[in-house]
PDB file of C-alpha atoms in Angstrom:
ATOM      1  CA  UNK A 247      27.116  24.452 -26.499  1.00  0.00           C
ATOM      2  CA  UNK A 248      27.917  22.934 -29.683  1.00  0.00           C
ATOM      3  CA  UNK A 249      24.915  23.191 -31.556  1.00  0.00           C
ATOM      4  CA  UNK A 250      24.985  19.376 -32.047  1.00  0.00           C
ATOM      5  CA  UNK A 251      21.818  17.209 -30.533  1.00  0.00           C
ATOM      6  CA  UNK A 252      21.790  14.622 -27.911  1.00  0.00           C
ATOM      7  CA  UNK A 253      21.973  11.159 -29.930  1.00  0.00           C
ATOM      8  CA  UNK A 254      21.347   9.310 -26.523  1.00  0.00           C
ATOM      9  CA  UNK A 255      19.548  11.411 -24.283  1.00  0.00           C
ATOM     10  CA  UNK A 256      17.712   9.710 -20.962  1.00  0.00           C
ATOM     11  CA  UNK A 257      15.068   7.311 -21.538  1.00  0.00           C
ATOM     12  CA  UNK A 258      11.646   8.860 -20.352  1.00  0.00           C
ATOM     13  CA  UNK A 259      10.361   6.678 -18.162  1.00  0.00           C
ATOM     14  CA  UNK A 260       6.594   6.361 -16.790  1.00  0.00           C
ATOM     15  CA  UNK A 261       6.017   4.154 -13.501  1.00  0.00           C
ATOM     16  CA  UNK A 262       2.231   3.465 -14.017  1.00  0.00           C
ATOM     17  CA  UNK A 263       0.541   1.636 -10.812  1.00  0.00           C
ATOM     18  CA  UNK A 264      -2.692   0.020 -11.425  1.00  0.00           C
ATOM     19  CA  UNK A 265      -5.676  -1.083  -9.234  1.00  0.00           C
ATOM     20  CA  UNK A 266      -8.556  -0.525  -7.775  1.00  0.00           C
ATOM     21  CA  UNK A 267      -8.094   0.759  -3.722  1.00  0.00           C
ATOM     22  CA  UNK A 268     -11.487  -0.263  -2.472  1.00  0.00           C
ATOM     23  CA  UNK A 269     -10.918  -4.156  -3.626  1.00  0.00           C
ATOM     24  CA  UNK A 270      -8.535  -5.043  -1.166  1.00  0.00           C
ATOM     25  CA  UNK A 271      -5.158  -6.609  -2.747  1.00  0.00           C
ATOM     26  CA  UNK A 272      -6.440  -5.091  -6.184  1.00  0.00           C
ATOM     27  CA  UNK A 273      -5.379  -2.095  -5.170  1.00  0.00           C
ATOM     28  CA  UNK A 274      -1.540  -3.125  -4.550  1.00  0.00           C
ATOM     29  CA  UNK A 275      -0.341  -0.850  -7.702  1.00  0.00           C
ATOM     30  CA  UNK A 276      -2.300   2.100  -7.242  1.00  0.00           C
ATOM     31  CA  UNK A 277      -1.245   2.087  -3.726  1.00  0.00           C
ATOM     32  CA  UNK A 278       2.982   1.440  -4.678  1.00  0.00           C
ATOM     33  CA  UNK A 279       2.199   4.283  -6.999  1.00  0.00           C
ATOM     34  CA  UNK A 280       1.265   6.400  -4.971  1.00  0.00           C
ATOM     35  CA  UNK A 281       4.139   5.592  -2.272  1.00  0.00           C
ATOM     36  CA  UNK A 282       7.087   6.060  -4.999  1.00  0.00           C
ATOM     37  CA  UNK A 283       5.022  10.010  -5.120  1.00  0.00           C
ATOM     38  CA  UNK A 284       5.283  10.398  -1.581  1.00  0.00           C
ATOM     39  CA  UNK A 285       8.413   8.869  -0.124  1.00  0.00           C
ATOM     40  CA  UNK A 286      11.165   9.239  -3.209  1.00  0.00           C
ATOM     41  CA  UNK A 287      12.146  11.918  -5.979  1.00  0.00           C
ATOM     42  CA  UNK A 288      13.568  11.142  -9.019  1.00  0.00           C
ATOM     43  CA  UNK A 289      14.991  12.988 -12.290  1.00  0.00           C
ATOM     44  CA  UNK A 290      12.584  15.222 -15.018  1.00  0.00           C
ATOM     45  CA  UNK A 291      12.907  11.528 -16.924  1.00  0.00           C
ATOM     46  CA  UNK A 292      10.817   9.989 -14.970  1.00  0.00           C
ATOM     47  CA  UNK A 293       6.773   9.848 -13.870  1.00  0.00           C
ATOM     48  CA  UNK A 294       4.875   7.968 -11.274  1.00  0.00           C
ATOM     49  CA  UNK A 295       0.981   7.781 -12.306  1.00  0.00           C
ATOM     50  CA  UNK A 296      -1.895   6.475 -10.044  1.00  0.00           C
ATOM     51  CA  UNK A 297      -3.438   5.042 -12.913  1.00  0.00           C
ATOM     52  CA  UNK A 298      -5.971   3.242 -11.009  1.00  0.00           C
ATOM     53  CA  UNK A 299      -8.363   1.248 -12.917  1.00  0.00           C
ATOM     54  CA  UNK A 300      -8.099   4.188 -15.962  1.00  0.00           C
ATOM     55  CA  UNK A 301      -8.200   2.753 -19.534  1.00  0.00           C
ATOM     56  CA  UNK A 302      -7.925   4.494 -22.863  1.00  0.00           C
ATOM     57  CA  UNK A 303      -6.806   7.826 -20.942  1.00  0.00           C
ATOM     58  CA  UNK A 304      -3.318   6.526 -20.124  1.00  0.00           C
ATOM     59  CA  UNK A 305      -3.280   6.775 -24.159  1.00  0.00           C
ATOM     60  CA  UNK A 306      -0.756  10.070 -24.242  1.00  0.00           C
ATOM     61  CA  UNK A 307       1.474   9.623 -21.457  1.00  0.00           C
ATOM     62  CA  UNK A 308       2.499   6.060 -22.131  1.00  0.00           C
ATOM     63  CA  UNK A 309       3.112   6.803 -25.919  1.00  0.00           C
ATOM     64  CA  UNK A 310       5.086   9.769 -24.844  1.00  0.00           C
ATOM     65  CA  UNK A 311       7.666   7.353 -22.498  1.00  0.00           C
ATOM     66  CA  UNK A 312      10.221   4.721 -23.892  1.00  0.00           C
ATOM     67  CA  UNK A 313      10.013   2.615 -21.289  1.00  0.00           C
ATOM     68  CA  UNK A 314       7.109   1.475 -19.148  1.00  0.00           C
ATOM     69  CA  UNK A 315       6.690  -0.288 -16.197  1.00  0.00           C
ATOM     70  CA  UNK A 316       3.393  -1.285 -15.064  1.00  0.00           C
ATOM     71  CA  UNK A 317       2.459  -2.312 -11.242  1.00  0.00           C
ATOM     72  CA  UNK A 318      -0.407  -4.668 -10.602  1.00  0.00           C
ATOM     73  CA  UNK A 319      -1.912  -7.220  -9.050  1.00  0.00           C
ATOM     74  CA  UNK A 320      -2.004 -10.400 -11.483  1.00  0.00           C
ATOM     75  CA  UNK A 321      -3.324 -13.799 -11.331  1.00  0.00           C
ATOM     76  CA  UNK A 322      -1.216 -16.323 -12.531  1.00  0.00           C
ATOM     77  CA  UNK A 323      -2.281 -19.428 -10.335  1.00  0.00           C
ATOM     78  CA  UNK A 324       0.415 -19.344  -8.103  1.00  0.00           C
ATOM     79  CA  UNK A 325       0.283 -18.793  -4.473  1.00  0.00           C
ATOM     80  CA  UNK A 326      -1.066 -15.564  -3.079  1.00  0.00           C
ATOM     81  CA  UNK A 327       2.045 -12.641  -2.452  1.00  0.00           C
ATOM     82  CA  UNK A 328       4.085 -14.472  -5.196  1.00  0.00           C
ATOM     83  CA  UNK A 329       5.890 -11.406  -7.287  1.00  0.00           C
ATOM     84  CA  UNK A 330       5.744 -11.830 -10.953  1.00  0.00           C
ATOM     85  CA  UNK A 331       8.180  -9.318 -13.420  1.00  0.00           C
ATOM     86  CA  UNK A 332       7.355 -10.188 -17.393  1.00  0.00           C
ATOM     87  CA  UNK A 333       9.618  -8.369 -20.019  1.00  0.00           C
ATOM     88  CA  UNK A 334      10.229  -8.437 -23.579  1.00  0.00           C
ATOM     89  CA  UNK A 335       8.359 -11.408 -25.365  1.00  0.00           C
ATOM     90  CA  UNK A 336       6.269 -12.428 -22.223  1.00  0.00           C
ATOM     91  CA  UNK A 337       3.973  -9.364 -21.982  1.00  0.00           C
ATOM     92  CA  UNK A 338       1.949  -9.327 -24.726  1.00  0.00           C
ATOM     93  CA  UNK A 339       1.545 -13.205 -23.481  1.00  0.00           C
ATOM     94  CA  UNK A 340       0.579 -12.071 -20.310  1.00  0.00           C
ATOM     95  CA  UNK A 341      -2.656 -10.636 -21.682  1.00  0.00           C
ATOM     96  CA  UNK A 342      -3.401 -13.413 -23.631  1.00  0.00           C
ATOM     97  CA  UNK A 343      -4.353 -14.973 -19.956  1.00  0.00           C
ATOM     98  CA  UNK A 344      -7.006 -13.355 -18.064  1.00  0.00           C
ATOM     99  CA  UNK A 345      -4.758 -12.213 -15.446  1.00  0.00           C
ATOM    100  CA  UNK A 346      -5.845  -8.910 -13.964  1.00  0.00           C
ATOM    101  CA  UNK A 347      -8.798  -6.688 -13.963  1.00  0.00           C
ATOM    102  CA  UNK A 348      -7.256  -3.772 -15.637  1.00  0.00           C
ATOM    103  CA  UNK A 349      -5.646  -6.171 -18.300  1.00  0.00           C
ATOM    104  CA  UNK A 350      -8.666  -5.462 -20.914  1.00  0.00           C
ATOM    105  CA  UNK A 351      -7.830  -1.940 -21.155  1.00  0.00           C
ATOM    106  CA  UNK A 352      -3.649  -1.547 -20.525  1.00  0.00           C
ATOM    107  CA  UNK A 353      -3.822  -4.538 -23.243  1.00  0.00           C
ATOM    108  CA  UNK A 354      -6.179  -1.912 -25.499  1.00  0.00           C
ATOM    109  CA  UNK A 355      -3.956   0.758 -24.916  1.00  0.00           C
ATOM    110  CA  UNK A 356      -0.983  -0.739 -25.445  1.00  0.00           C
ATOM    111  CA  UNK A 357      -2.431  -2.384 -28.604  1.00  0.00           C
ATOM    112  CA  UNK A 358      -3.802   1.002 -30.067  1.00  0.00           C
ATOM    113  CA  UNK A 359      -0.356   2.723 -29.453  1.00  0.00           C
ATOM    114  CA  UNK A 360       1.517  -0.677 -31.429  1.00  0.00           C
ATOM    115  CA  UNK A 361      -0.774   0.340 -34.065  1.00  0.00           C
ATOM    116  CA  UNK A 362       0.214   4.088 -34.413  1.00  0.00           C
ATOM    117  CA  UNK A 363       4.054   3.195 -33.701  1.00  0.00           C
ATOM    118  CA  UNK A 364       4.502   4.710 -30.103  1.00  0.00           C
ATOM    119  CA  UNK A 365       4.897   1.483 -28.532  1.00  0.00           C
ATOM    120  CA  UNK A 366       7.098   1.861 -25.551  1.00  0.00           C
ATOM    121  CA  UNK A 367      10.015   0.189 -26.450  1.00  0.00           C
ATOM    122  CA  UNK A 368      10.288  -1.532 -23.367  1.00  0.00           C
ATOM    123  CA  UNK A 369       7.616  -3.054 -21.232  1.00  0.00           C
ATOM    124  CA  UNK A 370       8.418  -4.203 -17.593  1.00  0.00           C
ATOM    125  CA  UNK A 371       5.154  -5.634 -15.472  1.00  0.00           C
ATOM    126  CA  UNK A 372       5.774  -5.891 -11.657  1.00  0.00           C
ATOM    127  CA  UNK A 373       3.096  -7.912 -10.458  1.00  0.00           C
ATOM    128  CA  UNK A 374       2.187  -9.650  -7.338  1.00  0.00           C
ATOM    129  CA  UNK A 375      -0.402 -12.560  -7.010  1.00  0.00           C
ATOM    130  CA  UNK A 376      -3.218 -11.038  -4.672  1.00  0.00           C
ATOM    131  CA  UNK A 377      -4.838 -12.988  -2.098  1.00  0.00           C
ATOM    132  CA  UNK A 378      -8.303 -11.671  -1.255  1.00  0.00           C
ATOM    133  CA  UNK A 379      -9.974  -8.903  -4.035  1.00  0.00           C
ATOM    134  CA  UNK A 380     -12.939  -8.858  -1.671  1.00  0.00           C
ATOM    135  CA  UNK A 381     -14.246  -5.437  -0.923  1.00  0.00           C
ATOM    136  CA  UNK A 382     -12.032  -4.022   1.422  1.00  0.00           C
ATOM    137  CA  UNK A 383      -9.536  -0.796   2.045  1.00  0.00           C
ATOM    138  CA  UNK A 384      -6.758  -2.801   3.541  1.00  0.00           C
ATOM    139  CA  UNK A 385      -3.930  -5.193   1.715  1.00  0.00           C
ATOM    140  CA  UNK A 386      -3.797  -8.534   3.362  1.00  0.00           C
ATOM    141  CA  UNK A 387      -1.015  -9.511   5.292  1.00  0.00           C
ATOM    142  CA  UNK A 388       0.490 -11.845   2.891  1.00  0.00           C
ATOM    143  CA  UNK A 389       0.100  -9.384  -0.040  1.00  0.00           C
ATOM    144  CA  UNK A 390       1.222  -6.172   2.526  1.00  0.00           C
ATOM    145  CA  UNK A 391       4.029  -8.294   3.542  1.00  0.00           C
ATOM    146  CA  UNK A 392       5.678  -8.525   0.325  1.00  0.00           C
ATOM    147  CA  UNK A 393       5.168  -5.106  -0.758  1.00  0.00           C
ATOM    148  CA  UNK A 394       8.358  -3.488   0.389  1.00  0.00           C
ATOM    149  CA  UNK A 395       9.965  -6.208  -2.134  1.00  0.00           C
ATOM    150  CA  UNK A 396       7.952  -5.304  -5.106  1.00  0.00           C
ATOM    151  CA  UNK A 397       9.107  -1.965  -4.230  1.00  0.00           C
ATOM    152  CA  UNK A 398      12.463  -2.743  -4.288  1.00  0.00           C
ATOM    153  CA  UNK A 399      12.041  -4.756  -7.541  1.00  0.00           C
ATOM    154  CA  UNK A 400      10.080  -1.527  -9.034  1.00  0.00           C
ATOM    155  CA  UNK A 401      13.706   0.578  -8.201  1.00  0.00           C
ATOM    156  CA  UNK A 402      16.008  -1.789  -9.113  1.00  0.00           C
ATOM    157  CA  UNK A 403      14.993  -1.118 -12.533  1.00  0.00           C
ATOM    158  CA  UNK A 404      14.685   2.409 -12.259  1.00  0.00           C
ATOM    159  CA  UNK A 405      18.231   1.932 -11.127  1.00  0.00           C
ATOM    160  CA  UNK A 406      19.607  -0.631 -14.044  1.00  0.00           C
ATOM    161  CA  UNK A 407      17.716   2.394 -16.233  1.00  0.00           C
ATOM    162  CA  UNK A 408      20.315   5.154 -15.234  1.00  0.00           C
ATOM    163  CA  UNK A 409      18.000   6.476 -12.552  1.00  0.00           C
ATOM    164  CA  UNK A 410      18.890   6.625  -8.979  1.00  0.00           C
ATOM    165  CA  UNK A 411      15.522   7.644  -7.207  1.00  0.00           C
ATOM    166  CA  UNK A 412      15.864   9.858  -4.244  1.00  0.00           C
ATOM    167  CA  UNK A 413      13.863   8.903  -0.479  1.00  0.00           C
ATOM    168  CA  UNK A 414      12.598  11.856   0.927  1.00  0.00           C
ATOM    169  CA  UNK A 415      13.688  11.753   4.655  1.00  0.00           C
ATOM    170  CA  UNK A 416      12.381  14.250   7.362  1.00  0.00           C
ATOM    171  CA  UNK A 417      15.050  16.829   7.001  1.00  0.00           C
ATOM    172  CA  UNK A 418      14.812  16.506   2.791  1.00  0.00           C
ATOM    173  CA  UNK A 419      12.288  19.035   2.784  1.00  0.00           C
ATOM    174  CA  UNK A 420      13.384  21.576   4.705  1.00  0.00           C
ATOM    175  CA  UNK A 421      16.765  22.285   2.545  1.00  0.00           C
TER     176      UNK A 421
END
């Protein structure tokens, strides 16, 4: 031990998926969240919240990461299962356009935590372009089809981030 501190330690990273389950493909991010909890382990750097449709109470553990990425469904006007990933410049565009239910209070949030410095400093949004938000426990096909991509998408960044995230498989958890 040299007594000398970490300049560059890992980047704390918090995978937040939003959405309400009960409105069909509103649910998609809650639901990925949820998946990356189940099915994959990662590092102490990083933390998968079911945000759900939670506003002002995902205040602490987004100002305590460095980089953020959000899961949602979003509307952008294009067709239905079409993935979306904003960075840099285009999120805070992103909620200038009514695009998702939650936007109103992740655009709060991350507006309250600009104001008091701890602004992540970087924002990636993986969304996906829902095609029924209809009552309903079940994606639809077009939405569930494309899932497995946004997935993908979700840990290729965790990847490009210096974190390789771990799949369980059945004999994982009995070492």
């Amino acid at each position: 031990m040299t007594g000398i501190p970490d300049r560059n330690p890992a980047p704390r990273i918090l995978v937040l998926g939003l959405g309400n389950i009960l409105l069909s493909d509103e649910g998609v991010g809650a639901r990925l969240a949820a998946r990356l909890a189940r099915d994959f382990s990662f590092d102490g750097n990083v933390e998968v919240i079911d945000g759900g449709t939670s506003g002002m109470e995902l205040l602490e553990p987004i100002a305590e990461c460095d980089v953020l990425i959000v899961v949602d469904a979003v509307k952008t006007g294009k067709a239905p299962g079409t993935l979306v990933r904003l960075t840099g410049n285009a999120v805070p565009a992103f909620f200038m356009n009514k695009v998702s239910p939650h936007q109103v209070a992740l655009s709060d949030v991350l507006a309250s935590l600009r104001l008091t410095g701890e602004y992540p400093g970087e924002v990636i949004i993986h969304g996906i372009e829902p095609e029924s938000l209809a009552t309903g426990l079940e994606l639809t096909h077009t939405v569930g089809a494309r899932r497995d991509e946004l997935l993908a998408n979700v840990l290729e960044d965790l990847e490009r981030l210096g974190h390789r995230p771990r799949r369980f498989t059945p004999h994982s958890s009995a070492a």
